[in-house]
PDB file of C-alpha atoms in Angstrom:
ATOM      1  CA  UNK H   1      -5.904 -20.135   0.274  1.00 36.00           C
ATOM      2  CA  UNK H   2      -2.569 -21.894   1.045  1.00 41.00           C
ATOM      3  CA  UNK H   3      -2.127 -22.378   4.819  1.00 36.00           C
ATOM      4  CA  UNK H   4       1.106 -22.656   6.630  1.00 35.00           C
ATOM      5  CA  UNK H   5       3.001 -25.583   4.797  1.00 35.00           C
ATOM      6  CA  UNK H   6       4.978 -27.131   7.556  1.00 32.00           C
ATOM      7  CA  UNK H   7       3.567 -25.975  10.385  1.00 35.00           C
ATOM      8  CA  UNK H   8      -0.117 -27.023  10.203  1.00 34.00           C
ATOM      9  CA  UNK H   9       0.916 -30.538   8.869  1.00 31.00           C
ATOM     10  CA  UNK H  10       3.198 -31.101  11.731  1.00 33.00           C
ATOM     11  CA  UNK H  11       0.547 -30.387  14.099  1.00 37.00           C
ATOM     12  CA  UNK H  12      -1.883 -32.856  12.158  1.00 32.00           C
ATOM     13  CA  UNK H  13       0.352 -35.150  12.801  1.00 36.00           C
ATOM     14  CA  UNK H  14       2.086 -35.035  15.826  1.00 42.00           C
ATOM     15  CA  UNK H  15      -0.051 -36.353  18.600  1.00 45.00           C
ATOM     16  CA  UNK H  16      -0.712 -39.804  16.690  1.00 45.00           C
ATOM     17  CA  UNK H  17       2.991 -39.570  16.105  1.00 47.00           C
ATOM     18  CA  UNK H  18       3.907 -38.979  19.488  1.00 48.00           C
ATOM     19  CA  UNK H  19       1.460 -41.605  21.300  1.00 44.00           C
ATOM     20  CA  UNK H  20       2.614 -43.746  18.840  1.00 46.00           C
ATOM     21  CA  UNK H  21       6.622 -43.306  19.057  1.00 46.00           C
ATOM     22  CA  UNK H  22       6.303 -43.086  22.818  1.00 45.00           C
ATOM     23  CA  UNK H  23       3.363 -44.808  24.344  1.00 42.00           C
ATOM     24  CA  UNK H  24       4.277 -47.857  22.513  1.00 42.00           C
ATOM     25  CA  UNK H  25       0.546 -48.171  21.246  1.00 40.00           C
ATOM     26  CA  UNK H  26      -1.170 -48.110  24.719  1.00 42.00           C
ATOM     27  CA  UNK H  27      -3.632 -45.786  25.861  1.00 40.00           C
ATOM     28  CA  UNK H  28      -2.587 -42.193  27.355  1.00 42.00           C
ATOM     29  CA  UNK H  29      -3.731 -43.419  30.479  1.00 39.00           C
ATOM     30  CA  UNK H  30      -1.168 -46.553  30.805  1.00 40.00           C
ATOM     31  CA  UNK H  31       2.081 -46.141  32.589  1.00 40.00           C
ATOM     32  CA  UNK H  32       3.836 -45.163  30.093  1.00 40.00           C
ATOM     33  CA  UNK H  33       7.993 -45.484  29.546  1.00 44.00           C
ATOM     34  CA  UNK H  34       8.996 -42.659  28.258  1.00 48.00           C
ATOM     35  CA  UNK H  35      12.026 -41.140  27.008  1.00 52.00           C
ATOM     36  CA  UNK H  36      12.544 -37.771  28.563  1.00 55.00           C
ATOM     37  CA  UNK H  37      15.749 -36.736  26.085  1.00 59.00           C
ATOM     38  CA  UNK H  38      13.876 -37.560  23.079  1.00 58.00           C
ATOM     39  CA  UNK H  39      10.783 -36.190  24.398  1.00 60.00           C
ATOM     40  CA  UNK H  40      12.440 -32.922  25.048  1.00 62.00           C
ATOM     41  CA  UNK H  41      14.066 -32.806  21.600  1.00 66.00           C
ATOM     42  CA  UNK H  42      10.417 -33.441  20.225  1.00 65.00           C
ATOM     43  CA  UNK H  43       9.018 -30.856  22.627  1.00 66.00           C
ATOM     44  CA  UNK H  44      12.024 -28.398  21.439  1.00 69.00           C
ATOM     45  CA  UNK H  45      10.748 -29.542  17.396  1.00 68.00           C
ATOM     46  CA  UNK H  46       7.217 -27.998  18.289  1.00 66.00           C
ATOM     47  CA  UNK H  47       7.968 -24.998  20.430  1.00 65.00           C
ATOM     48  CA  UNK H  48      10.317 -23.602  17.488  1.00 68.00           C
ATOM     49  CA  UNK H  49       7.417 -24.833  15.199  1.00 64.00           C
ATOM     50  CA  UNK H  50       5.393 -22.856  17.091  1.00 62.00           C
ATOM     51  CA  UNK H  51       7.161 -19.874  17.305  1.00 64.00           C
ATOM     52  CA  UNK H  52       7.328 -19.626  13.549  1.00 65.00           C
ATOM     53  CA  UNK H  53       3.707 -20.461  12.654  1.00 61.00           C
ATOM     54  CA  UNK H  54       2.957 -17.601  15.115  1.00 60.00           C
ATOM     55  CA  UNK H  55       5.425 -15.358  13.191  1.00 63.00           C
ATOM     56  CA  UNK H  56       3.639 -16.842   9.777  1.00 62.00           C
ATOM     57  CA  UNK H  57      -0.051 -15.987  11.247  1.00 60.00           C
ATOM     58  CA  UNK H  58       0.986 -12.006  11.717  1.00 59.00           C
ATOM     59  CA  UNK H  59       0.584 -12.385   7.787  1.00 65.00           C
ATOM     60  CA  UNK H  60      -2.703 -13.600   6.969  1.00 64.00           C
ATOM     61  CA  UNK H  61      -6.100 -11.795   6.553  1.00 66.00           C
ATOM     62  CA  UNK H  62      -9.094 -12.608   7.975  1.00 65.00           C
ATOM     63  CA  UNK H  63     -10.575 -14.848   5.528  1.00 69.00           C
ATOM     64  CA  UNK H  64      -7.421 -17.095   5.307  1.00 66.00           C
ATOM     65  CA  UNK H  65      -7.160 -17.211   9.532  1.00 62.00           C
ATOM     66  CA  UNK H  66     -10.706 -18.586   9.214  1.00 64.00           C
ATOM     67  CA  UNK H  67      -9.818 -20.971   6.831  1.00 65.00           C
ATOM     68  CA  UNK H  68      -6.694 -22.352   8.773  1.00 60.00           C
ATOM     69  CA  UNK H  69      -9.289 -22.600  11.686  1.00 57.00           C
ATOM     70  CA  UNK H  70     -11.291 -25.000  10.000  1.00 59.00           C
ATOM     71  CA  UNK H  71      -8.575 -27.034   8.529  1.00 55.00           C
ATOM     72  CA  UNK H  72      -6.654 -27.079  11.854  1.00 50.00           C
ATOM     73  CA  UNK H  73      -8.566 -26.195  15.322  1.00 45.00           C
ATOM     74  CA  UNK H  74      -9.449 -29.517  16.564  1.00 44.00           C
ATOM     75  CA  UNK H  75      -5.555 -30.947  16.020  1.00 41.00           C
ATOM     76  CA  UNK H  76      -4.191 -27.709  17.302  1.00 42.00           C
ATOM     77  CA  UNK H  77      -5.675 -28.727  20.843  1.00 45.00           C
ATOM     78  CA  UNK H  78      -4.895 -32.247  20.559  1.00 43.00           C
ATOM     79  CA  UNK H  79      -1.170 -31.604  22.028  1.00 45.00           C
ATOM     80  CA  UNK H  80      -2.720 -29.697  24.419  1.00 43.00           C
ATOM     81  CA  UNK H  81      -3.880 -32.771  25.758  1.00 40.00           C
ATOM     82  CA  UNK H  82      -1.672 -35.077  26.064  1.00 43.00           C
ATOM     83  CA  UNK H  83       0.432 -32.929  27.656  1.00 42.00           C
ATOM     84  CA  UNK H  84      -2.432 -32.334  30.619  1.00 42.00           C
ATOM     85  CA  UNK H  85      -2.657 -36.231  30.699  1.00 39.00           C
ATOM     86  CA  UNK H  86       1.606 -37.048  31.484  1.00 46.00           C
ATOM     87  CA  UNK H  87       2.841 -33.394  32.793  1.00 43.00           C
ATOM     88  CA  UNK H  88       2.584 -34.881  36.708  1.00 46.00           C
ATOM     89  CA  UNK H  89       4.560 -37.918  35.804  1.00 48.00           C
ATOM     90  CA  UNK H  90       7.615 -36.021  34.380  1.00 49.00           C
ATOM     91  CA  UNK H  91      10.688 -34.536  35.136  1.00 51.00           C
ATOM     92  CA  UNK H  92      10.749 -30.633  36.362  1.00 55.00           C
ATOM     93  CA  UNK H  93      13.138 -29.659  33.590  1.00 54.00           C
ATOM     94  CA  UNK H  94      10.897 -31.197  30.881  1.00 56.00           C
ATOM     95  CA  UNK H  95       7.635 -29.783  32.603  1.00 57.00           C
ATOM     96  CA  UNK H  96       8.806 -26.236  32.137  1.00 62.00           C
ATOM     97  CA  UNK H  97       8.792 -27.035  28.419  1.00 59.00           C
ATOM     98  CA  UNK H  98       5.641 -28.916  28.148  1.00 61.00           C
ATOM     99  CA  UNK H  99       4.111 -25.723  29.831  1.00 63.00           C
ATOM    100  CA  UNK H 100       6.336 -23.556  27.035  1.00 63.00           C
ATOM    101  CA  UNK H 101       4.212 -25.322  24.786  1.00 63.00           C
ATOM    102  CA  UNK H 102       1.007 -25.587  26.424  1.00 64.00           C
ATOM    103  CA  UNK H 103       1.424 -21.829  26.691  1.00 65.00           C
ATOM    104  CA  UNK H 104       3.183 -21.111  23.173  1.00 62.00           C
ATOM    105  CA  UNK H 105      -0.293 -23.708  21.831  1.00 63.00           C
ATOM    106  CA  UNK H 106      -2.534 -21.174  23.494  1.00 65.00           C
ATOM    107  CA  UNK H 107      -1.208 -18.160  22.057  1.00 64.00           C
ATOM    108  CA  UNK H 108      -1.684 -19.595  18.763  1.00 63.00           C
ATOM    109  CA  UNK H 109      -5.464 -20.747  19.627  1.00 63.00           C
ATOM    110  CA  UNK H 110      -6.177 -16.689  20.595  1.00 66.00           C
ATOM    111  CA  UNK H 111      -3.820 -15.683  17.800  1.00 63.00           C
ATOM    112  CA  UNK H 112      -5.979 -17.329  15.276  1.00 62.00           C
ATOM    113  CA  UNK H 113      -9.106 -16.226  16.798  1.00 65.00           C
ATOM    114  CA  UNK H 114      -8.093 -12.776  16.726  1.00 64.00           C
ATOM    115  CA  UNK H 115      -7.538 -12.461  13.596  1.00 62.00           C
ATOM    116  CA  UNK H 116     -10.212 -14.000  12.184  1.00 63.00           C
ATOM    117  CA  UNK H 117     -12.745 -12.453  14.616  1.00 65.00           C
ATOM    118  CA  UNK H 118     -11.363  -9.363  13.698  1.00 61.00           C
ATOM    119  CA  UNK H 119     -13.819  -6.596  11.858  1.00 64.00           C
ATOM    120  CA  UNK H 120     -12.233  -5.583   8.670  1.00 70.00           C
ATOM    121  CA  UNK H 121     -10.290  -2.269   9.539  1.00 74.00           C
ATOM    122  CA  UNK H 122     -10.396   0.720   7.311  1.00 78.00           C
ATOM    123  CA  UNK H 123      -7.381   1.716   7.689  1.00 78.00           C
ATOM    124  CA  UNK H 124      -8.010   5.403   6.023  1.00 78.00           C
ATOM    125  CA  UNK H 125     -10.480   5.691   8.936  1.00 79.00           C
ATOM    126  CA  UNK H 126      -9.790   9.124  10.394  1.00 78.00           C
ATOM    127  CA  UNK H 127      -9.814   6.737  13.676  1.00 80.00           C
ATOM    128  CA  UNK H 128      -7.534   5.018  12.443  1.00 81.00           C
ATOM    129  CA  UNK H 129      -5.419   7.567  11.804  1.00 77.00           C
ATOM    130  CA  UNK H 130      -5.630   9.500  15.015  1.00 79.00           C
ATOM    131  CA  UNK H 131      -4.687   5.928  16.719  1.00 81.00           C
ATOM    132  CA  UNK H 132      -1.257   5.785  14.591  1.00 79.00           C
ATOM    133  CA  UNK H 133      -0.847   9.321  15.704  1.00 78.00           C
ATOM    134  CA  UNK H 134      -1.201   8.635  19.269  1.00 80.00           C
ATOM    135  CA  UNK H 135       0.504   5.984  19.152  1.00 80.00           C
ATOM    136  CA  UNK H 136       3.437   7.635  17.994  1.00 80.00           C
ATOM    137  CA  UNK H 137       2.818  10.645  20.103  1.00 79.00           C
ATOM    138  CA  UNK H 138       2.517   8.026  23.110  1.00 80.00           C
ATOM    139  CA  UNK H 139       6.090   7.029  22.040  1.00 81.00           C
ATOM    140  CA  UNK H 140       6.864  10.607  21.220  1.00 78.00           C
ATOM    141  CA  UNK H 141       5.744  11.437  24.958  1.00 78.00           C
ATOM    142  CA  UNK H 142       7.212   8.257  27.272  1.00 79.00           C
ATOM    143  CA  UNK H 143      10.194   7.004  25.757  1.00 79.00           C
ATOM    144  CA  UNK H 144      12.814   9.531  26.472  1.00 77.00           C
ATOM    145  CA  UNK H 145      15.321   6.424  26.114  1.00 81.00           C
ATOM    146  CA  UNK H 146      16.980   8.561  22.938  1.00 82.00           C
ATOM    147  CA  UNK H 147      20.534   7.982  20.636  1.00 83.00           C
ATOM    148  CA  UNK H 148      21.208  11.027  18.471  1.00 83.00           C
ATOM    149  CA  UNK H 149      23.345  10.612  14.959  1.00 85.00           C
ATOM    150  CA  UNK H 150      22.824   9.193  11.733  1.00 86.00           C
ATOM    151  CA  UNK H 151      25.410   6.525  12.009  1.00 88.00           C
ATOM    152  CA  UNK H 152      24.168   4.745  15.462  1.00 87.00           C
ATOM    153  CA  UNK H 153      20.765   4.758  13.878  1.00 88.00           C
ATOM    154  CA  UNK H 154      21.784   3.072  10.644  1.00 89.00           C
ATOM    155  CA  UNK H 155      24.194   0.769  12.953  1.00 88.00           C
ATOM    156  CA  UNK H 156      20.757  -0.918  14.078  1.00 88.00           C
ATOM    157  CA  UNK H 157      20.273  -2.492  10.817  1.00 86.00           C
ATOM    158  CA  UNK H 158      23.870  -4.027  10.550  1.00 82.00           C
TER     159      UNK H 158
ATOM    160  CA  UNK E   1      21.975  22.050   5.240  1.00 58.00           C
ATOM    161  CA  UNK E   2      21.542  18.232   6.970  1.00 72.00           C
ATOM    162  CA  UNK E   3      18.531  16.601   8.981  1.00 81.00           C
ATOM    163  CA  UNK E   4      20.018  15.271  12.667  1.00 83.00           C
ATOM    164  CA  UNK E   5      18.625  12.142  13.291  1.00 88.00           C
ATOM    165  CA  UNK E   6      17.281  10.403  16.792  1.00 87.00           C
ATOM    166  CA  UNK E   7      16.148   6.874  17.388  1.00 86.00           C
ATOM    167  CA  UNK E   8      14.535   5.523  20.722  1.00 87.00           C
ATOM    168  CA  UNK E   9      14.840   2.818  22.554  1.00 87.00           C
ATOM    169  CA  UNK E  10      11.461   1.578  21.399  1.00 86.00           C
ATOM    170  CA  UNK E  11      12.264   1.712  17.240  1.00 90.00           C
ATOM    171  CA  UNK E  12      15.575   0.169  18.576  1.00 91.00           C
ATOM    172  CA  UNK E  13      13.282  -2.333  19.751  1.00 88.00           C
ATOM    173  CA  UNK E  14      11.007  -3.147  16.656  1.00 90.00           C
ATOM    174  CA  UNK E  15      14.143  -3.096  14.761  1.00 92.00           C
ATOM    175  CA  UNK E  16      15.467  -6.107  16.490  1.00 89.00           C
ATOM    176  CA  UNK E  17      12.556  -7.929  16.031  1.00 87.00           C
ATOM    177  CA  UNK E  18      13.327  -8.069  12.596  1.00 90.00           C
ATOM    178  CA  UNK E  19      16.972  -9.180  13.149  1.00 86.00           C
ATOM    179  CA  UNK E  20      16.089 -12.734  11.725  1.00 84.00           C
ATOM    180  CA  UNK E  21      14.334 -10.884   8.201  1.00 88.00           C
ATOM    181  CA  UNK E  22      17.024  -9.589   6.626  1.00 89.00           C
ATOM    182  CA  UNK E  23      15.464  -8.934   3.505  1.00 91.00           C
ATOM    183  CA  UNK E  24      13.132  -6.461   5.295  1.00 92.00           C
ATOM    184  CA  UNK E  25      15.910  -5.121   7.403  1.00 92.00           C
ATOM    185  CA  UNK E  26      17.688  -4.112   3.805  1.00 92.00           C
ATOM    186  CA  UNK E  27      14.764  -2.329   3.101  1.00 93.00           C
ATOM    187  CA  UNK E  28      14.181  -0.503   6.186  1.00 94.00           C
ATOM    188  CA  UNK E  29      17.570   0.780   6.378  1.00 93.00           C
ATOM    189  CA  UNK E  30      17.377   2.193   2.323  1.00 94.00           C
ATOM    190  CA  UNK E  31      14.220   3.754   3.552  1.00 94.00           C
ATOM    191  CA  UNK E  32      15.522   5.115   6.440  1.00 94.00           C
ATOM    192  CA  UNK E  33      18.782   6.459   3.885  1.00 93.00           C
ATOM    193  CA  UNK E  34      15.903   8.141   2.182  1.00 93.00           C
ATOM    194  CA  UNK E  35      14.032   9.536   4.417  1.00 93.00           C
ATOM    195  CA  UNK E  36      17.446  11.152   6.225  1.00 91.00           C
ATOM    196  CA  UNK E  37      17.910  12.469   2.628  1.00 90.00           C
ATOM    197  CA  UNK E  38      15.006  13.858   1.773  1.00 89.00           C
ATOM    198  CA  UNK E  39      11.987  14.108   5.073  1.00 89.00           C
ATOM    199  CA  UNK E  40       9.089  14.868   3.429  1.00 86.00           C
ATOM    200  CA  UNK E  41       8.988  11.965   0.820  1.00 90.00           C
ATOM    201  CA  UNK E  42       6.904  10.190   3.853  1.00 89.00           C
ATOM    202  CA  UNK E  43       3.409  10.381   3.776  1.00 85.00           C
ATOM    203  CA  UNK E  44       1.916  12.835   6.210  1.00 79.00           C
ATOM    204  CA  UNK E  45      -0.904  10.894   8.561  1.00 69.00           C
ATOM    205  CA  UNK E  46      -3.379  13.278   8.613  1.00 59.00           C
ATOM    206  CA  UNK E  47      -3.669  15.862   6.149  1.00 48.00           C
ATOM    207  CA  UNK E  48      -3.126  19.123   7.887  1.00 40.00           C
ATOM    208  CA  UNK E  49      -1.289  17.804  10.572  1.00 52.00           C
ATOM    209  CA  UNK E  50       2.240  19.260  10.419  1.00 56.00           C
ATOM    210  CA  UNK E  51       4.069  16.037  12.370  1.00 68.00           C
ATOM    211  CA  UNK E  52       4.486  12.767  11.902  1.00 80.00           C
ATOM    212  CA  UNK E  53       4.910  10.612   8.482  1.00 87.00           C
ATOM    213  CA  UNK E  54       4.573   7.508   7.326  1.00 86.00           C
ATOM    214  CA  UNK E  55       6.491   5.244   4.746  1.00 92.00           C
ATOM    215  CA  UNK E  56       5.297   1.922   3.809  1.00 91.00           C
ATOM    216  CA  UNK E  57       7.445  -0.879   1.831  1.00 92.00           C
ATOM    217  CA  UNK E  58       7.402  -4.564   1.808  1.00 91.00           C
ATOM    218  CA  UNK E  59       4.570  -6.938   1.396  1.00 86.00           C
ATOM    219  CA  UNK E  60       3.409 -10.369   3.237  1.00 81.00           C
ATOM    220  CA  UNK E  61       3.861  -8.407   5.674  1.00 86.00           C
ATOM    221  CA  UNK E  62       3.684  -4.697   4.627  1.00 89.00           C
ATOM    222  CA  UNK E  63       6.124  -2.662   6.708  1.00 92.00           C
ATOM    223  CA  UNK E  64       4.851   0.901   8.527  1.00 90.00           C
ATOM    224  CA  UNK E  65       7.923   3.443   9.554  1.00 92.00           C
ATOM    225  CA  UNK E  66       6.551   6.087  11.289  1.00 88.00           C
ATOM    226  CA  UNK E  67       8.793   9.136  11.828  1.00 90.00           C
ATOM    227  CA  UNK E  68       8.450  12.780  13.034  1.00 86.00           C
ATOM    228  CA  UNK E  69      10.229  15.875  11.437  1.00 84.00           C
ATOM    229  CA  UNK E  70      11.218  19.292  13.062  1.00 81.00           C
ATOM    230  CA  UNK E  71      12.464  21.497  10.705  1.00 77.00           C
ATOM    231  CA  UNK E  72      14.157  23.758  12.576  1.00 74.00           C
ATOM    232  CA  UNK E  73      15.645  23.112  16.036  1.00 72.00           C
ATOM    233  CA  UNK E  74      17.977  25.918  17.844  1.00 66.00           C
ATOM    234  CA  UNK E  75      19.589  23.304  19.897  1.00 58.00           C
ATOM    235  CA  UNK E  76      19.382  19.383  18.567  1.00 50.00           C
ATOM    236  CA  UNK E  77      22.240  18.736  20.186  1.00 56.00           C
ATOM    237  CA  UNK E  78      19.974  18.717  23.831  1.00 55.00           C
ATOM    238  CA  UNK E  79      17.000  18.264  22.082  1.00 51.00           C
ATOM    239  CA  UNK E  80      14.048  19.596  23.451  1.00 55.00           C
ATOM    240  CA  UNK E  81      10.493  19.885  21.248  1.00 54.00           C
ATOM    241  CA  UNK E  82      10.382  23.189  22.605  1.00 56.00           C
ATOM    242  CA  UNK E  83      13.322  24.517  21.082  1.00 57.00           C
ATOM    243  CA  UNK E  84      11.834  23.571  17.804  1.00 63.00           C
ATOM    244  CA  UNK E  85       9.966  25.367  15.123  1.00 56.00           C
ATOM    245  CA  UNK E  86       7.801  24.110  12.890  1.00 53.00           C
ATOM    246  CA  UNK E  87       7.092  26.202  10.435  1.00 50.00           C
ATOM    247  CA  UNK E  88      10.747  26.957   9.416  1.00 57.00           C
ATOM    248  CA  UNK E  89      13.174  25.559   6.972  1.00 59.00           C
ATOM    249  CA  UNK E  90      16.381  24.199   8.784  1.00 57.00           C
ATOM    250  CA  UNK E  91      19.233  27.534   8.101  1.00 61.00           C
ATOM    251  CA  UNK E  92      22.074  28.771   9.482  1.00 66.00           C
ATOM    252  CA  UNK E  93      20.819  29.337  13.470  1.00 68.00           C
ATOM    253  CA  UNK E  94      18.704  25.888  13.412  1.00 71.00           C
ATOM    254  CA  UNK E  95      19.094  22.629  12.279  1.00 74.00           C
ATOM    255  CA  UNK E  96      16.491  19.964  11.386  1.00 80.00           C
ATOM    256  CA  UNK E  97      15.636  16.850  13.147  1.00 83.00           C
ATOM    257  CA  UNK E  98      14.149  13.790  12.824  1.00 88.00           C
ATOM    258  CA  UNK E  99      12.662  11.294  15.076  1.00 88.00           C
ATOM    259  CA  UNK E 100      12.507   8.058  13.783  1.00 90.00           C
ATOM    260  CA  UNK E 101       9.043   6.332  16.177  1.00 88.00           C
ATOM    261  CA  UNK E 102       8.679   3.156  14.875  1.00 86.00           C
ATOM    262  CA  UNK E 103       8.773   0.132  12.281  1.00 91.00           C
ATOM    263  CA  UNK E 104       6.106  -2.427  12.619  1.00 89.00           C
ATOM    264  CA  UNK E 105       4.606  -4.519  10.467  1.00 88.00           C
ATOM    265  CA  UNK E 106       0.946  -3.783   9.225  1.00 85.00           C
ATOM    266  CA  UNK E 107      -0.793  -6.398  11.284  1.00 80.00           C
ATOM    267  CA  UNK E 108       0.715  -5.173  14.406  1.00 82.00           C
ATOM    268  CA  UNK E 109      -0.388  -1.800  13.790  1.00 82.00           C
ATOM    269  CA  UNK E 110      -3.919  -3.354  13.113  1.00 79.00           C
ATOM    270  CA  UNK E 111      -3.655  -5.554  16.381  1.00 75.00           C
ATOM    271  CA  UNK E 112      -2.716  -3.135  18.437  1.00 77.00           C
ATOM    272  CA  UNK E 113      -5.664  -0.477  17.424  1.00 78.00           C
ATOM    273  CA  UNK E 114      -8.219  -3.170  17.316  1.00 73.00           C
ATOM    274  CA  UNK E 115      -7.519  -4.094  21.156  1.00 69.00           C
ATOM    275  CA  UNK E 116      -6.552  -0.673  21.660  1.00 66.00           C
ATOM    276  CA  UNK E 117      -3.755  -1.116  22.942  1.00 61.00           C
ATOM    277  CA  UNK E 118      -0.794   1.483  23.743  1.00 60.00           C
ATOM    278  CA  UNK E 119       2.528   0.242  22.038  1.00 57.00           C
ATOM    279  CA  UNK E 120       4.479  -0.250  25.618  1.00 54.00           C
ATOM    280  CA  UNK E 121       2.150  -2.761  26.389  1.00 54.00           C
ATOM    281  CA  UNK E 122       4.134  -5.447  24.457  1.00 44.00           C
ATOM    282  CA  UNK E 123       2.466  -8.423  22.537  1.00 36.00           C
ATOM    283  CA  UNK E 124       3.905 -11.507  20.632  1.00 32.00           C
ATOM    284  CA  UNK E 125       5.496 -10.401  17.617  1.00 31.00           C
TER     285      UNK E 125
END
């Protein structure tokens, strides 16, 4: 199984880096000087990282989830944190983004665990079925919201 | 004689979430060419159900279009499901229609039945 190239090696290695870079080798607890416009460009770094190893996780299968769980859970919290440890000490602006991440981390954490919790799904199930087809009845029901016309519908995709 | 076609706010939606895939986008819209041309090469959800279809394409992650078919509707241009009838081949008096539901990828389909949840609900795509 080949996990997520960048993304799960950046997060290995980004809370060393980052108490390193920034806390100038002292403990978490030290009064720290930080650098707020480098720490938000960091901060910025992982959220987008973020965002696309969530897009990459819609991908795998069970087995590999459960793999990238063992290879990654206990770094994936380590951001986690540090950012409970400094959050009171900095600026609003860059707080809204540490919580961005603390939030965006989270998802991942119960992304991962949902998939690989998950039961293997058969989907030729006659359940399964009937779900798809109430699903799309649901949509066929509620959303009224409608554009008629070949050309607006194949305008979407342009 | 011609399918009409209608798309709702909430395939406009899925679309868009594929704005930044535009390999899969490609795809969608040749399927969706296809399906416009020719309805019933989607595969029908549950066997005897005269409805809604299903085309799949892609892989890593497999794609899932679902669309619904009327074949013959008196008055598409103020659509109404009760103006349309099922049974009949699109002629002269009605046209056909088709109701493009939604495009989402595999896992999302899988997601969403295994918390059960209804697609309005939103999640993290």
């Amino acid at each position: 199984m080949q996990p997520p190239t960048v993304p799960s090696a950046y997060i290995v290695n980004a809370p060393t880096e980052f108490i390193r870079q920034f806390g100038n080798g002292k403990s978490q607890a030290d009064d720290i000087s930080i650098d707020i416009h480098a720490l938000e460009h960091i901060v910025a770094g992982f959220i987008s990282m973020l965002k696309s190893y969530h897009t990459t996780l819609l991908q795998l299968s069970p087995e590999e989830a459960r793999a990238l769980i063992q290879n990654v859970q206990s770094p994936l919290s380590a951001p986690q944190a540090v950012i409970e440890i400094n959050v009171n000490e900095l600026q609003s602006s860059f707080q809204e983004s540490l919580v961005a991440l603390a939030q965006l981390t989270q998802a991942v954490h119960e992304r991962i665990s949902l998939i690989a919790n998950r039961k293997e799904i058969d989907e030729e199930s006659a359940d399964y079925q009937s779900f798809l087809v109430d699903l799309a009845q649901e949509i066929s029901e509620k959303d009224n919201d409608k554009v008629y016309g070949k050309d607006s519908l194949m305008a979407l995709f342009d | 004689m011609g399918y009409r076609v209608v798309n709702r706010s909430s395939f406009r939606q899925d679309v868009k979430g594929f704005k930044k895939q535009a390999d899969i986008l490609a795809e969608a819209q040749q399927k969706v060419a296809e399906i416009i041309e020719n309805p019933a090469i989607g595969e029908f959800l549950v066997g005897s159900w005269v409805g809604f279809q299903k085309v799949s394409f892609h892989n890593k992650p497999q794609i899932r279009l679902i669309y619904r078919v009327y074949p013959c509707c008196r008055n598409a241009e103020n659509q109404s499901e009760d103006a349309c009838i099922y049974e009949e081949e699109p002629n002269e008096e009605c046209s056909g229609l088709i109701d493009f539901l939604f495009l989402k990828t595999r896992e999302e389909c899988n997601n969403l039945y295994a918390q059960r949840k209804s697609y309005s609900d939103g999640f993290i795509r």
